[in-house]
Amino acid sequence: MEWTYIQQAIPQFVDAFLMTLRLSLFGIIGAIVVGLIVTMVDYFKLPGRHFANGYRSIALNTPLLIQLFFIYYGLPPLGLKVPAELTAIIGLTFLGGAYMAKVFTGGILAIDKIQIESGQAIGLSKFQLAKYVLIPQGLLFSLPGVAANIIFLIKETSIFTVIAIPEITNTT
């Protein structure tokens, strides 16, 4: 084994690891935010519910590779050039948001109806019900699914090679 080669490659591995972490972190945060918004829109049957359902269907039924190709290679002919790193974050957020919405919906459905009815009985608005009852308890029930989605999204960063991002898999 050639140890000098490994020693020389360590800075590249560190840079690639940090790139993977950075893209994953922003993508995961975005996915959680989008997932919560889609879940609340759907749960409270707010205007835009059909848009949220359409988004979820498109995101869940297209691979990340196709989404990245569309953003990175398909938008420039329309006059929108998106940098590779931003494309990666948008792709992870788009795909992950739909998966997170499914997980959060399951977490909210696991809450005892009496909890929700109690909140409504004391006069909580939809926003207050979400803030004090649905999100705290729903997130607790959703933790295993959220953790699984986080792992899934980190693994999906290996696809960023197709848009020339030197993440850890590509560098290895």
Short mmCIF file of N, CA and C in Angstrom, two decimals:
data_model
loop_
_atom_site.label_atom_id
_atom_site.label_comp_id
_atom_site.label_asym_id
_atom_site.label_seq_id
_atom_site.Cartn_x
_atom_site.Cartn_y
_atom_site.Cartn_z
N MET A 1 0.85 -1.18 0.00
CA MET A 1 0.00 0.00 0.00
C MET A 1 0.90 1.24 0.00
N GLU A 2 0.50 2.21 -0.75
CA GLU A 2 1.28 3.43 -0.91
C GLU A 2 0.76 4.50 0.05
N TRP A 3 1.41 4.62 1.22
CA TRP A 3 0.96 5.54 2.25
C TRP A 3 1.16 7.00 1.87
N THR A 4 2.16 7.28 1.06
CA THR A 4 2.38 8.68 0.67
C THR A 4 1.23 9.19 -0.17
N TYR A 5 0.67 8.32 -1.02
CA TYR A 5 -0.49 8.73 -1.84
C TYR A 5 -1.68 9.05 -0.94
N ILE A 6 -1.91 8.19 0.03
CA ILE A 6 -3.03 8.41 0.96
C ILE A 6 -2.81 9.71 1.74
N GLN A 7 -1.59 9.92 2.17
CA GLN A 7 -1.28 11.14 2.92
C GLN A 7 -1.49 12.38 2.06
N GLN A 8 -1.15 12.32 0.78
CA GLN A 8 -1.34 13.45 -0.12
C GLN A 8 -2.82 13.68 -0.44
N ALA A 9 -3.60 12.61 -0.40
CA ALA A 9 -5.02 12.71 -0.76
C ALA A 9 -5.91 13.17 0.39
N ILE A 10 -5.39 13.17 1.61
CA ILE A 10 -6.21 13.54 2.77
C ILE A 10 -6.85 14.92 2.63
N PRO A 11 -6.14 15.96 2.18
CA PRO A 11 -6.81 17.26 2.03
C PRO A 11 -8.00 17.21 1.06
N GLN A 12 -7.89 16.43 -0.01
CA GLN A 12 -9.01 16.29 -0.94
C GLN A 12 -10.19 15.61 -0.27
N PHE A 13 -9.91 14.58 0.52
CA PHE A 13 -10.97 13.88 1.24
C PHE A 13 -11.66 14.79 2.24
N VAL A 14 -10.88 15.59 2.94
CA VAL A 14 -11.45 16.52 3.92
C VAL A 14 -12.34 17.54 3.22
N ASP A 15 -11.87 18.10 2.11
CA ASP A 15 -12.67 19.06 1.35
C ASP A 15 -13.96 18.42 0.84
N ALA A 16 -13.86 17.21 0.32
CA ALA A 16 -15.04 16.51 -0.20
C ALA A 16 -16.01 16.18 0.92
N PHE A 17 -15.48 15.77 2.07
CA PHE A 17 -16.32 15.47 3.22
C PHE A 17 -17.07 16.71 3.69
N LEU A 18 -16.37 17.83 3.76
CA LEU A 18 -17.01 19.08 4.18
C LEU A 18 -18.06 19.53 3.16
N MET A 19 -17.78 19.33 1.87
CA MET A 19 -18.75 19.65 0.83
C MET A 19 -20.01 18.80 1.01
N THR A 20 -19.82 17.51 1.23
CA THR A 20 -20.96 16.61 1.43
C THR A 20 -21.76 17.02 2.66
N LEU A 21 -21.08 17.34 3.74
CA LEU A 21 -21.77 17.77 4.96
C LEU A 21 -22.55 19.06 4.74
N ARG A 22 -21.92 20.03 4.08
CA ARG A 22 -22.57 21.32 3.85
C ARG A 22 -23.82 21.17 3.00
N LEU A 23 -23.70 20.46 1.88
CA LEU A 23 -24.85 20.28 1.00
C LEU A 23 -25.95 19.48 1.70
N SER A 24 -25.55 18.45 2.45
CA SER A 24 -26.52 17.64 3.18
C SER A 24 -27.25 18.47 4.23
N LEU A 25 -26.50 19.26 4.97
CA LEU A 25 -27.09 20.07 6.03
C LEU A 25 -28.14 21.03 5.48
N PHE A 26 -27.78 21.78 4.44
CA PHE A 26 -28.73 22.73 3.87
C PHE A 26 -29.92 22.01 3.25
N GLY A 27 -29.66 20.90 2.58
CA GLY A 27 -30.75 20.14 1.96
C GLY A 27 -31.70 19.56 3.00
N ILE A 28 -31.15 19.05 4.09
CA ILE A 28 -31.97 18.45 5.14
C ILE A 28 -32.80 19.52 5.85
N ILE A 29 -32.19 20.64 6.17
CA ILE A 29 -32.95 21.73 6.81
C ILE A 29 -34.07 22.19 5.89
N GLY A 30 -33.76 22.38 4.62
CA GLY A 30 -34.79 22.77 3.66
C GLY A 30 -35.89 21.73 3.56
N ALA A 31 -35.52 20.45 3.56
CA ALA A 31 -36.51 19.38 3.46
C ALA A 31 -37.43 19.35 4.67
N ILE A 32 -36.88 19.58 5.85
CA ILE A 32 -37.71 19.60 7.06
C ILE A 32 -38.69 20.77 7.01
N VAL A 33 -38.22 21.93 6.60
CA VAL A 33 -39.11 23.11 6.51
C VAL A 33 -40.21 22.87 5.48
N VAL A 34 -39.83 22.41 4.30
CA VAL A 34 -40.83 22.14 3.25
C VAL A 34 -41.79 21.05 3.71
N GLY A 35 -41.26 20.01 4.33
CA GLY A 35 -42.12 18.93 4.81
C GLY A 35 -43.14 19.40 5.83
N LEU A 36 -42.72 20.25 6.75
CA LEU A 36 -43.67 20.79 7.75
C LEU A 36 -44.73 21.66 7.09
N ILE A 37 -44.32 22.49 6.16
CA ILE A 37 -45.28 23.37 5.48
C ILE A 37 -46.31 22.54 4.71
N VAL A 38 -45.83 21.58 3.94
CA VAL A 38 -46.74 20.73 3.14
C VAL A 38 -47.68 19.96 4.06
N THR A 39 -47.17 19.46 5.17
CA THR A 39 -48.00 18.72 6.11
C THR A 39 -49.09 19.60 6.71
N MET A 40 -48.73 20.81 7.12
CA MET A 40 -49.72 21.71 7.72
C MET A 40 -50.76 22.15 6.69
N VAL A 41 -50.32 22.44 5.48
CA VAL A 41 -51.26 22.83 4.42
C VAL A 41 -52.25 21.70 4.17
N ASP A 42 -51.74 20.48 4.12
CA ASP A 42 -52.59 19.33 3.86
C ASP A 42 -53.49 19.02 5.06
N TYR A 43 -52.94 19.07 6.28
CA TYR A 43 -53.72 18.73 7.48
C TYR A 43 -54.88 19.68 7.69
N PHE A 44 -54.62 20.97 7.55
CA PHE A 44 -55.66 21.98 7.79
C PHE A 44 -56.48 22.29 6.54
N LYS A 45 -56.21 21.57 5.44
CA LYS A 45 -56.94 21.75 4.18
C LYS A 45 -56.95 23.22 3.74
N LEU A 46 -55.77 23.82 3.79
CA LEU A 46 -55.61 25.22 3.42
C LEU A 46 -55.61 25.36 1.90
N PRO A 47 -55.83 26.57 1.40
CA PRO A 47 -55.71 26.78 -0.04
C PRO A 47 -54.29 26.41 -0.47
N GLY A 48 -54.19 25.79 -1.60
CA GLY A 48 -52.89 25.32 -2.06
C GLY A 48 -52.66 23.85 -1.74
N ARG A 49 -53.67 23.22 -1.15
CA ARG A 49 -53.55 21.81 -0.78
C ARG A 49 -53.34 20.95 -2.02
N HIS A 50 -54.02 21.30 -3.10
CA HIS A 50 -53.88 20.52 -4.33
C HIS A 50 -52.47 20.70 -4.92
N PHE A 51 -51.91 21.89 -4.78
CA PHE A 51 -50.54 22.14 -5.21
C PHE A 51 -49.58 21.29 -4.37
N ALA A 52 -49.80 21.24 -3.06
CA ALA A 52 -48.94 20.45 -2.17
C ALA A 52 -49.02 18.97 -2.53
N ASN A 53 -50.21 18.48 -2.82
CA ASN A 53 -50.36 17.08 -3.20
C ASN A 53 -49.69 16.80 -4.55
N GLY A 54 -49.80 17.73 -5.49
CA GLY A 54 -49.14 17.58 -6.77
C GLY A 54 -47.63 17.59 -6.62
N TYR A 55 -47.13 18.51 -5.80
CA TYR A 55 -45.69 18.56 -5.53
C TYR A 55 -45.21 17.23 -4.96
N ARG A 56 -45.95 16.72 -3.99
CA ARG A 56 -45.55 15.47 -3.35
C ARG A 56 -45.53 14.32 -4.35
N SER A 57 -46.52 14.28 -5.22
CA SER A 57 -46.57 13.22 -6.23
C SER A 57 -45.40 13.30 -7.20
N ILE A 58 -45.10 14.50 -7.66
CA ILE A 58 -43.98 14.67 -8.59
C ILE A 58 -42.65 14.33 -7.90
N ALA A 59 -42.44 14.85 -6.71
CA ALA A 59 -41.18 14.63 -6.01
C ALA A 59 -40.95 13.17 -5.66
N LEU A 60 -42.00 12.48 -5.24
CA LEU A 60 -41.86 11.08 -4.85
C LEU A 60 -41.73 10.14 -6.04
N ASN A 61 -42.21 10.55 -7.20
CA ASN A 61 -42.23 9.66 -8.36
C ASN A 61 -41.19 9.98 -9.42
N THR A 62 -40.27 10.88 -9.11
CA THR A 62 -39.15 11.13 -10.02
C THR A 62 -37.85 10.97 -9.24
N PRO A 63 -36.87 10.30 -9.83
CA PRO A 63 -35.59 10.14 -9.14
C PRO A 63 -34.85 11.47 -9.00
N LEU A 64 -34.01 11.56 -7.99
CA LEU A 64 -33.22 12.76 -7.78
C LEU A 64 -32.37 13.08 -9.00
N LEU A 65 -31.87 12.06 -9.66
CA LEU A 65 -31.04 12.26 -10.86
C LEU A 65 -31.80 13.06 -11.91
N ILE A 66 -33.06 12.73 -12.16
CA ILE A 66 -33.88 13.43 -13.15
C ILE A 66 -34.14 14.86 -12.69
N GLN A 67 -34.39 15.03 -11.39
CA GLN A 67 -34.63 16.38 -10.86
C GLN A 67 -33.39 17.25 -11.03
N LEU A 68 -32.22 16.68 -10.74
CA LEU A 68 -30.98 17.44 -10.91
C LEU A 68 -30.73 17.79 -12.37
N PHE A 69 -30.96 16.82 -13.28
CA PHE A 69 -30.81 17.09 -14.71
C PHE A 69 -31.73 18.22 -15.15
N PHE A 70 -32.98 18.19 -14.67
CA PHE A 70 -33.93 19.23 -15.06
C PHE A 70 -33.46 20.60 -14.60
N ILE A 71 -33.02 20.70 -13.34
CA ILE A 71 -32.61 21.99 -12.80
C ILE A 71 -31.31 22.47 -13.44
N TYR A 72 -30.32 21.58 -13.51
CA TYR A 72 -28.98 22.00 -13.93
C TYR A 72 -28.83 22.12 -15.45
N TYR A 73 -29.44 21.18 -16.18
CA TYR A 73 -29.28 21.18 -17.63
C TYR A 73 -30.52 21.67 -18.37
N GLY A 74 -31.69 21.56 -17.76
CA GLY A 74 -32.93 21.93 -18.43
C GLY A 74 -33.33 23.39 -18.30
N LEU A 75 -32.94 24.02 -17.21
CA LEU A 75 -33.32 25.42 -17.00
C LEU A 75 -32.47 26.44 -17.75
N PRO A 76 -31.17 26.21 -18.00
CA PRO A 76 -30.38 27.21 -18.74
C PRO A 76 -30.94 27.57 -20.12
N PRO A 77 -31.49 26.65 -20.90
CA PRO A 77 -32.09 27.07 -22.18
C PRO A 77 -33.29 28.01 -21.99
N LEU A 78 -33.88 27.97 -20.79
CA LEU A 78 -35.00 28.87 -20.48
C LEU A 78 -34.52 30.19 -19.87
N GLY A 79 -33.21 30.34 -19.75
CA GLY A 79 -32.64 31.58 -19.22
C GLY A 79 -32.34 31.55 -17.74
N LEU A 80 -32.47 30.40 -17.09
CA LEU A 80 -32.20 30.28 -15.65
C LEU A 80 -31.00 29.36 -15.44
N LYS A 81 -29.83 29.95 -15.18
CA LYS A 81 -28.64 29.13 -14.91
C LYS A 81 -28.48 29.03 -13.39
N VAL A 82 -28.57 27.82 -12.89
CA VAL A 82 -28.46 27.57 -11.45
C VAL A 82 -27.10 26.94 -11.17
N PRO A 83 -26.31 27.51 -10.25
CA PRO A 83 -25.01 26.92 -9.92
C PRO A 83 -25.16 25.50 -9.38
N ALA A 84 -24.12 24.71 -9.54
CA ALA A 84 -24.17 23.29 -9.17
C ALA A 84 -24.51 23.07 -7.70
N GLU A 85 -23.89 23.80 -6.81
CA GLU A 85 -24.16 23.61 -5.38
C GLU A 85 -25.60 23.97 -5.03
N LEU A 86 -26.11 25.04 -5.60
CA LEU A 86 -27.50 25.42 -5.36
C LEU A 86 -28.44 24.39 -5.97
N THR A 87 -28.10 23.86 -7.12
CA THR A 87 -28.89 22.80 -7.73
C THR A 87 -28.97 21.60 -6.79
N ALA A 88 -27.86 21.23 -6.18
CA ALA A 88 -27.83 20.10 -5.26
C ALA A 88 -28.73 20.35 -4.06
N ILE A 89 -28.66 21.54 -3.51
CA ILE A 89 -29.48 21.87 -2.34
C ILE A 89 -30.96 21.89 -2.72
N ILE A 90 -31.28 22.48 -3.85
CA ILE A 90 -32.68 22.51 -4.31
C ILE A 90 -33.19 21.09 -4.53
N GLY A 91 -32.36 20.26 -5.17
CA GLY A 91 -32.75 18.87 -5.42
C GLY A 91 -33.01 18.10 -4.14
N LEU A 92 -32.10 18.21 -3.18
CA LEU A 92 -32.30 17.51 -1.90
C LEU A 92 -33.52 18.04 -1.16
N THR A 93 -33.71 19.35 -1.20
CA THR A 93 -34.87 19.94 -0.53
C THR A 93 -36.16 19.49 -1.20
N PHE A 94 -36.18 19.48 -2.52
CA PHE A 94 -37.38 19.09 -3.27
C PHE A 94 -37.74 17.64 -2.99
N LEU A 95 -36.77 16.75 -3.11
CA LEU A 95 -37.03 15.34 -2.88
C LEU A 95 -37.29 15.06 -1.40
N GLY A 96 -36.42 15.57 -0.54
CA GLY A 96 -36.54 15.32 0.89
C GLY A 96 -37.78 15.92 1.51
N GLY A 97 -38.22 17.07 1.00
CA GLY A 97 -39.43 17.70 1.53
C GLY A 97 -40.65 16.82 1.38
N ALA A 98 -40.75 16.12 0.26
CA ALA A 98 -41.89 15.23 0.04
C ALA A 98 -41.83 14.03 1.00
N TYR A 99 -40.65 13.47 1.18
CA TYR A 99 -40.51 12.35 2.11
C TYR A 99 -40.76 12.80 3.55
N MET A 100 -40.24 13.97 3.91
CA MET A 100 -40.47 14.48 5.26
C MET A 100 -41.95 14.76 5.49
N ALA A 101 -42.64 15.26 4.47
CA ALA A 101 -44.08 15.52 4.61
C ALA A 101 -44.83 14.23 4.91
N LYS A 102 -44.46 13.14 4.24
CA LYS A 102 -45.09 11.85 4.52
C LYS A 102 -44.84 11.42 5.96
N VAL A 103 -43.61 11.59 6.42
CA VAL A 103 -43.26 11.19 7.78
C VAL A 103 -44.00 12.06 8.80
N PHE A 104 -44.02 13.37 8.58
CA PHE A 104 -44.71 14.27 9.51
C PHE A 104 -46.21 14.00 9.53
N THR A 105 -46.78 13.70 8.38
CA THR A 105 -48.21 13.36 8.34
C THR A 105 -48.48 12.13 9.19
N GLY A 106 -47.63 11.12 9.07
CA GLY A 106 -47.77 9.93 9.90
C GLY A 106 -47.63 10.24 11.38
N GLY A 107 -46.71 11.13 11.72
CA GLY A 107 -46.53 11.52 13.12
C GLY A 107 -47.74 12.24 13.67
N ILE A 108 -48.34 13.10 12.86
CA ILE A 108 -49.53 13.83 13.31
C ILE A 108 -50.72 12.89 13.44
N LEU A 109 -50.83 11.96 12.52
CA LEU A 109 -51.94 10.99 12.61
C LEU A 109 -51.80 10.07 13.82
N ALA A 110 -50.60 9.95 14.37
CA ALA A 110 -50.37 9.11 15.55
C ALA A 110 -50.78 9.81 16.85
N ILE A 111 -51.02 11.10 16.79
CA ILE A 111 -51.43 11.85 18.00
C ILE A 111 -52.85 11.44 18.36
N ASP A 112 -53.07 11.21 19.66
CA ASP A 112 -54.42 10.88 20.12
C ASP A 112 -55.39 11.99 19.77
N LYS A 113 -56.54 11.62 19.27
CA LYS A 113 -57.56 12.61 18.87
C LYS A 113 -57.95 13.50 20.04
N ILE A 114 -57.90 12.95 21.25
CA ILE A 114 -58.29 13.74 22.42
C ILE A 114 -57.37 14.94 22.61
N GLN A 115 -56.11 14.80 22.24
CA GLN A 115 -55.17 15.92 22.34
C GLN A 115 -55.60 17.06 21.41
N ILE A 116 -55.94 16.71 20.18
CA ILE A 116 -56.35 17.71 19.20
C ILE A 116 -57.69 18.31 19.59
N GLU A 117 -58.62 17.48 20.01
CA GLU A 117 -59.93 17.96 20.42
C GLU A 117 -59.83 18.86 21.65
N SER A 118 -58.93 18.54 22.56
CA SER A 118 -58.73 19.38 23.75
C SER A 118 -58.21 20.76 23.35
N GLY A 119 -57.27 20.79 22.42
CA GLY A 119 -56.76 22.07 21.94
C GLY A 119 -57.85 22.89 21.29
N GLN A 120 -58.70 22.24 20.50
CA GLN A 120 -59.81 22.95 19.86
C GLN A 120 -60.83 23.41 20.89
N ALA A 121 -61.04 22.59 21.92
CA ALA A 121 -62.04 22.92 22.94
C ALA A 121 -61.64 24.16 23.75
N ILE A 122 -60.36 24.37 23.94
CA ILE A 122 -59.95 25.56 24.71
C ILE A 122 -59.77 26.78 23.81
N GLY A 123 -60.12 26.62 22.53
CA GLY A 123 -60.14 27.76 21.63
C GLY A 123 -58.84 28.08 20.92
N LEU A 124 -57.97 27.12 20.79
CA LEU A 124 -56.73 27.37 20.06
C LEU A 124 -57.02 27.57 18.57
N SER A 125 -56.36 28.55 17.99
CA SER A 125 -56.48 28.75 16.55
C SER A 125 -55.72 27.63 15.84
N LYS A 126 -55.84 27.57 14.51
CA LYS A 126 -55.10 26.55 13.75
C LYS A 126 -53.60 26.70 13.97
N PHE A 127 -53.14 27.94 13.95
CA PHE A 127 -51.71 28.18 14.16
C PHE A 127 -51.29 27.74 15.56
N GLN A 128 -52.07 28.08 16.58
CA GLN A 128 -51.73 27.69 17.95
C GLN A 128 -51.81 26.18 18.13
N LEU A 129 -52.80 25.56 17.51
CA LEU A 129 -52.93 24.11 17.58
C LEU A 129 -51.70 23.45 16.96
N ALA A 130 -51.26 23.97 15.84
CA ALA A 130 -50.06 23.43 15.20
C ALA A 130 -48.84 23.66 16.08
N LYS A 131 -48.70 24.87 16.62
CA LYS A 131 -47.52 25.24 17.40
C LYS A 131 -47.42 24.49 18.73
N TYR A 132 -48.53 24.33 19.42
CA TYR A 132 -48.49 23.77 20.77
C TYR A 132 -48.86 22.29 20.86
N VAL A 133 -49.55 21.77 19.86
CA VAL A 133 -50.01 20.37 19.95
C VAL A 133 -49.44 19.52 18.82
N LEU A 134 -49.76 19.89 17.59
CA LEU A 134 -49.43 19.03 16.46
C LEU A 134 -47.92 18.89 16.21
N ILE A 135 -47.22 20.00 16.10
CA ILE A 135 -45.80 19.92 15.76
C ILE A 135 -44.97 19.27 16.87
N PRO A 136 -45.11 19.69 18.14
CA PRO A 136 -44.28 19.04 19.17
C PRO A 136 -44.53 17.53 19.30
N GLN A 137 -45.80 17.14 19.34
CA GLN A 137 -46.09 15.73 19.51
C GLN A 137 -45.86 14.95 18.21
N GLY A 138 -46.22 15.56 17.09
CA GLY A 138 -46.02 14.90 15.80
C GLY A 138 -44.55 14.68 15.49
N LEU A 139 -43.70 15.65 15.85
CA LEU A 139 -42.27 15.48 15.63
C LEU A 139 -41.70 14.34 16.47
N LEU A 140 -42.20 14.20 17.67
CA LEU A 140 -41.74 13.11 18.53
C LEU A 140 -42.06 11.76 17.90
N PHE A 141 -43.28 11.60 17.40
CA PHE A 141 -43.65 10.35 16.74
C PHE A 141 -42.90 10.17 15.41
N SER A 142 -42.47 11.26 14.81
CA SER A 142 -41.82 11.23 13.50
C SER A 142 -40.31 11.00 13.56
N LEU A 143 -39.72 11.05 14.75
CA LEU A 143 -38.26 10.99 14.85
C LEU A 143 -37.61 9.80 14.13
N PRO A 144 -38.13 8.59 14.26
CA PRO A 144 -37.48 7.49 13.53
C PRO A 144 -37.50 7.69 12.01
N GLY A 145 -38.63 8.15 11.49
CA GLY A 145 -38.73 8.40 10.06
C GLY A 145 -37.87 9.55 9.60
N VAL A 146 -37.77 10.59 10.42
CA VAL A 146 -36.92 11.73 10.08
C VAL A 146 -35.45 11.29 10.05
N ALA A 147 -35.05 10.50 11.03
CA ALA A 147 -33.67 10.00 11.05
C ALA A 147 -33.38 9.15 9.82
N ALA A 148 -34.32 8.30 9.43
CA ALA A 148 -34.13 7.47 8.23
C ALA A 148 -34.03 8.34 6.99
N ASN A 149 -34.85 9.39 6.91
CA ASN A 149 -34.79 10.30 5.75
C ASN A 149 -33.49 11.09 5.72
N ILE A 150 -32.98 11.46 6.88
CA ILE A 150 -31.70 12.17 6.92
C ILE A 150 -30.59 11.28 6.36
N ILE A 151 -30.57 10.03 6.78
CA ILE A 151 -29.58 9.09 6.26
C ILE A 151 -29.75 8.92 4.76
N PHE A 152 -30.99 8.79 4.31
CA PHE A 152 -31.29 8.64 2.88
C PHE A 152 -30.78 9.85 2.09
N LEU A 153 -31.02 11.05 2.59
CA LEU A 153 -30.60 12.26 1.88
C LEU A 153 -29.08 12.40 1.84
N ILE A 154 -28.41 12.00 2.91
CA ILE A 154 -26.94 12.04 2.89
C ILE A 154 -26.42 11.06 1.86
N LYS A 155 -27.01 9.90 1.77
CA LYS A 155 -26.58 8.92 0.77
C LYS A 155 -26.87 9.40 -0.65
N GLU A 156 -27.92 10.17 -0.83
CA GLU A 156 -28.26 10.68 -2.16
C GLU A 156 -27.25 11.69 -2.69
N THR A 157 -26.39 12.22 -1.82
CA THR A 157 -25.40 13.19 -2.29
C THR A 157 -24.42 12.57 -3.27
N SER A 158 -24.33 11.26 -3.31
CA SER A 158 -23.41 10.61 -4.25
C SER A 158 -23.81 10.88 -5.70
N ILE A 159 -25.06 11.23 -5.92
CA ILE A 159 -25.55 11.50 -7.27
C ILE A 159 -25.06 12.87 -7.78
N PHE A 160 -24.58 13.71 -6.89
CA PHE A 160 -24.14 15.05 -7.30
C PHE A 160 -22.96 15.02 -8.26
N THR A 161 -22.36 13.87 -8.42
CA THR A 161 -21.26 13.72 -9.38
C THR A 161 -21.71 14.12 -10.78
N VAL A 162 -22.96 13.86 -11.11
CA VAL A 162 -23.45 14.15 -12.47
C VAL A 162 -23.51 15.64 -12.77
N ILE A 163 -23.46 16.47 -11.74
CA ILE A 163 -23.43 17.92 -11.98
C ILE A 163 -22.09 18.50 -11.53
N ALA A 164 -21.08 17.64 -11.53
CA ALA A 164 -19.68 18.04 -11.30
C ALA A 164 -19.41 18.63 -9.92
N ILE A 165 -20.02 18.07 -8.90
CA ILE A 165 -19.70 18.48 -7.54
C ILE A 165 -18.78 17.43 -6.93
N PRO A 166 -17.61 17.84 -6.47
CA PRO A 166 -16.64 16.88 -5.92
C PRO A 166 -16.98 16.49 -4.48
N GLU A 167 -18.06 15.71 -4.32
CA GLU A 167 -18.42 15.28 -2.99
C GLU A 167 -17.61 14.04 -2.64
N ILE A 168 -17.85 13.42 -1.49
CA ILE A 168 -16.97 12.39 -0.96
C ILE A 168 -16.92 11.14 -1.83
N THR A 169 -18.04 10.70 -2.39
CA THR A 169 -18.03 9.49 -3.23
C THR A 169 -17.22 9.72 -4.48
N ASN A 170 -17.40 10.85 -5.12
CA ASN A 170 -16.65 11.18 -6.34
C ASN A 170 -15.16 11.26 -6.03
N THR A 171 -14.81 11.91 -4.97
CA THR A 171 -13.40 12.07 -4.61
C THR A 171 -12.75 10.73 -4.28
N THR A 172 -13.49 9.86 -3.62
CA THR A 172 -12.95 8.54 -3.28
C THR A 172 -12.67 7.77 -4.55
#
